[in-house]
Amino acid sequence: MDDIARSARVSKATLYSYFPDKRLMFREVLRSTLDNAFQQLPFNPDQAGPAPEALAQVVADMSQWLLTEPRLHLHRVIIAEAARFPEDALTYDRTLNERIVAPLAQLIDSWIAGGEIRAHDTTMSARQLVGLLIGQLQHRALLDTTDPTPEEIQQTAGATASLFLAAYR
């Protein structure tokens, strides 16, 4: 609370007048951070071109997005506090689904409609794509002090796109 009050340049008494409970403050900070972190879609939802090339670009764009602040910080906080604030962890997951997975599923649906990939549960496959990137890139960035190189990001994005296409083409 001291650090927050100092950062906000207010007294702790003022802070407690707005947030009598630390849980309320955590929720408000989380809401604000979620809005900021998911404000912009990390890929072009109208990505043109054949599915293999378009998917590679989408995955590369999402990879870059996942590796930047405030997403890394937000993911770190959610994991650290999920046991104490399970409903807030669910809010994070819902937001990820609504703002990233759902638009990605719509893009995948357009490739199905164009006959480029076979029909399947696109919400599940979009979530799998995001999960692969979180597991391969974001997880490493959270645990390691060195950032992946642009080549490593591109290689991971390409491998992830290839894996998706091998499953659904």
Short mmCIF file of C-alpha atoms in Angstrom, two decimals:
data_model
loop_
_atom_site.label_atom_id
_atom_site.label_comp_id
_atom_site.label_asym_id
_atom_site.label_seq_id
_atom_site.Cartn_x
_atom_site.Cartn_y
_atom_site.Cartn_z
CA MET A 1 0.00 0.00 0.00
CA ASP A 2 2.91 2.33 0.76
CA ASP A 3 4.32 1.88 -2.74
CA ILE A 4 0.94 2.46 -4.39
CA ALA A 5 0.25 5.57 -2.32
CA ARG A 6 3.73 6.92 -3.09
CA SER A 7 3.32 6.19 -6.80
CA ALA A 8 -0.11 7.84 -6.85
CA ARG A 9 1.24 10.74 -4.76
CA VAL A 10 -1.52 10.43 -2.22
CA SER A 11 -1.63 9.44 1.41
CA LYS A 12 -2.52 5.91 2.44
CA ALA A 13 -5.60 7.37 4.14
CA THR A 14 -6.75 8.78 0.79
CA LEU A 15 -6.08 5.46 -0.89
CA TYR A 16 -8.09 3.59 1.76
CA SER A 17 -10.97 6.06 1.38
CA TYR A 18 -11.33 4.93 -2.24
CA PHE A 19 -10.41 1.30 -1.64
CA PRO A 20 -11.26 0.16 1.88
CA ASP A 21 -10.27 -3.38 0.93
CA LYS A 22 -7.09 -4.50 -0.87
CA ARG A 23 -9.20 -6.89 -2.93
CA LEU A 24 -11.18 -3.95 -4.36
CA MET A 25 -7.96 -2.18 -5.25
CA PHE A 26 -6.53 -5.30 -6.87
CA ARG A 27 -9.70 -5.70 -8.95
CA GLU A 28 -9.63 -2.09 -10.10
CA VAL A 29 -5.96 -2.29 -11.03
CA LEU A 30 -6.63 -5.58 -12.82
CA ARG A 31 -9.59 -4.12 -14.74
CA SER A 32 -7.54 -1.13 -15.83
CA THR A 33 -4.58 -3.30 -16.80
CA LEU A 34 -6.81 -5.72 -18.72
CA ASP A 35 -8.35 -2.86 -20.66
CA ASN A 36 -4.89 -1.55 -21.49
CA ALA A 37 -3.37 -4.95 -22.30
CA PHE A 38 -6.20 -6.05 -24.59
CA GLN A 39 -7.06 -2.65 -26.03
CA GLN A 40 -5.77 -3.45 -29.49
CA LEU A 41 -6.10 -6.68 -31.43
CA PRO A 42 -2.60 -8.11 -31.94
CA PHE A 43 -3.25 -9.16 -35.54
CA ASN A 44 -5.14 -8.00 -38.58
CA PRO A 45 -8.53 -9.77 -38.45
CA ASP A 46 -8.84 -9.30 -42.22
CA GLN A 47 -5.41 -10.75 -43.01
CA ALA A 48 -5.32 -11.19 -46.77
CA GLY A 49 -3.64 -13.92 -48.73
CA PRO A 50 -3.56 -17.68 -48.68
CA ALA A 51 -4.04 -19.25 -45.25
CA PRO A 52 -0.42 -20.48 -44.88
CA GLU A 53 1.10 -17.04 -45.43
CA ALA A 54 -1.64 -15.17 -43.60
CA LEU A 55 -1.49 -17.53 -40.63
CA ALA A 56 2.29 -17.18 -40.39
CA GLN A 57 1.88 -13.39 -40.21
CA VAL A 58 -0.95 -13.57 -37.68
CA VAL A 59 1.06 -15.90 -35.44
CA ALA A 60 4.17 -13.71 -35.73
CA ASP A 61 2.12 -10.62 -34.81
CA MET A 62 0.56 -12.40 -31.82
CA SER A 63 4.00 -13.59 -30.72
CA GLN A 64 5.33 -10.04 -30.62
CA TRP A 65 2.23 -8.86 -28.79
CA LEU A 66 2.47 -11.58 -26.12
CA LEU A 67 6.08 -10.61 -25.38
CA THR A 68 5.43 -6.96 -24.60
CA GLU A 69 4.31 -5.13 -21.52
CA PRO A 70 1.74 -4.91 -20.06
CA ARG A 71 0.89 -8.46 -21.15
CA LEU A 72 3.91 -10.08 -19.51
CA HIS A 73 3.34 -8.25 -16.24
CA LEU A 74 -0.38 -9.00 -16.32
CA HIS A 75 0.19 -12.71 -16.97
CA ARG A 76 2.74 -12.84 -14.15
CA VAL A 77 0.32 -11.20 -11.69
CA ILE A 78 -2.62 -13.39 -12.72
CA ILE A 79 -0.59 -16.57 -12.22
CA ALA A 80 0.80 -15.36 -8.90
CA GLU A 81 -2.59 -14.32 -7.53
CA ALA A 82 -4.93 -16.91 -9.10
CA ALA A 83 -5.25 -18.93 -5.90
CA ARG A 84 -6.20 -15.85 -3.85
CA PHE A 85 -8.32 -14.23 -6.55
CA PRO A 86 -9.75 -17.06 -8.68
CA GLU A 87 -12.61 -14.95 -10.03
CA ASP A 88 -10.10 -12.41 -11.34
CA ALA A 89 -8.11 -15.17 -13.03
CA LEU A 90 -11.35 -16.22 -14.74
CA THR A 91 -11.91 -12.60 -15.81
CA TYR A 92 -8.47 -12.63 -17.42
CA ASP A 93 -9.28 -15.89 -19.21
CA ARG A 94 -12.66 -14.56 -20.38
CA THR A 95 -11.02 -11.39 -21.68
CA LEU A 96 -8.40 -13.41 -23.55
CA ASN A 97 -11.19 -15.48 -25.12
CA GLU A 98 -13.33 -12.48 -26.07
CA ARG A 99 -10.62 -10.19 -27.38
CA ILE A 100 -8.09 -12.59 -28.90
CA VAL A 101 -9.45 -16.12 -29.32
CA ALA A 102 -12.87 -15.14 -30.76
CA PRO A 103 -11.48 -12.82 -33.48
CA LEU A 104 -8.86 -15.45 -34.34
CA ALA A 105 -11.61 -18.09 -34.62
CA GLN A 106 -13.51 -15.77 -36.99
CA LEU A 107 -10.42 -15.45 -39.17
CA ILE A 108 -10.03 -19.24 -39.20
CA ASP A 109 -13.73 -19.52 -40.12
CA SER A 110 -13.04 -17.35 -43.17
CA TRP A 111 -10.31 -19.77 -44.29
CA ILE A 112 -12.75 -22.66 -43.87
CA ALA A 113 -15.37 -20.77 -45.90
CA GLY A 114 -12.75 -20.21 -48.60
CA GLY A 115 -11.96 -23.93 -48.69
CA GLU A 116 -8.36 -23.44 -47.55
CA ILE A 117 -8.63 -25.57 -44.44
CA ARG A 118 -11.10 -28.22 -43.34
CA ALA A 119 -14.04 -27.52 -41.04
CA HIS A 120 -13.41 -27.99 -37.33
CA ASP A 121 -14.06 -26.35 -33.95
CA THR A 122 -12.38 -23.02 -34.63
CA THR A 123 -12.75 -21.72 -31.10
CA MET A 124 -10.79 -24.69 -29.85
CA SER A 125 -8.11 -24.39 -32.53
CA ALA A 126 -7.76 -20.63 -31.95
CA ARG A 127 -7.33 -21.27 -28.24
CA GLN A 128 -4.75 -23.97 -29.04
CA LEU A 129 -2.79 -21.53 -31.21
CA VAL A 130 -2.76 -18.91 -28.47
CA GLY A 131 -1.84 -21.56 -25.90
CA LEU A 132 1.08 -22.78 -28.00
CA LEU A 133 2.47 -19.26 -28.20
CA ILE A 134 1.97 -18.60 -24.50
CA GLY A 135 3.70 -21.87 -23.68
CA GLN A 136 6.58 -21.46 -26.09
CA LEU A 137 7.29 -17.75 -25.93
CA GLN A 138 5.52 -15.98 -23.09
CA HIS A 139 6.34 -18.65 -20.52
CA ARG A 140 10.01 -18.43 -21.39
CA ALA A 141 9.94 -14.62 -21.24
CA LEU A 142 8.37 -14.79 -17.78
CA LEU A 143 11.05 -17.15 -16.47
CA ASP A 144 14.13 -15.98 -18.32
CA THR A 145 15.76 -12.57 -18.24
CA THR A 146 16.76 -12.74 -21.91
CA ASP A 147 14.25 -11.94 -24.60
CA PRO A 148 13.88 -14.34 -27.50
CA THR A 149 15.64 -13.07 -30.60
CA PRO A 150 13.59 -11.96 -33.60
CA GLU A 151 14.82 -15.11 -35.36
CA GLU A 152 13.59 -17.32 -32.49
CA ILE A 153 10.23 -15.56 -32.51
CA GLN A 154 9.91 -16.00 -36.26
CA GLN A 155 10.99 -19.65 -36.06
CA THR A 156 8.46 -20.36 -33.29
CA ALA A 157 5.71 -18.54 -35.19
CA GLY A 158 6.48 -20.49 -38.37
CA ALA A 159 6.56 -23.83 -36.55
CA THR A 160 3.29 -23.04 -34.78
CA ALA A 161 1.59 -22.08 -38.05
CA SER A 162 2.93 -25.25 -39.71
CA LEU A 163 1.65 -27.41 -36.86
CA PHE A 164 -1.80 -25.82 -37.14
CA LEU A 165 -1.92 -26.32 -40.88
CA ALA A 166 -0.76 -29.94 -40.61
CA ALA A 167 -3.69 -30.59 -38.29
CA TYR A 168 -6.41 -28.72 -40.18
CA ARG A 169 -5.57 -28.70 -43.89
#
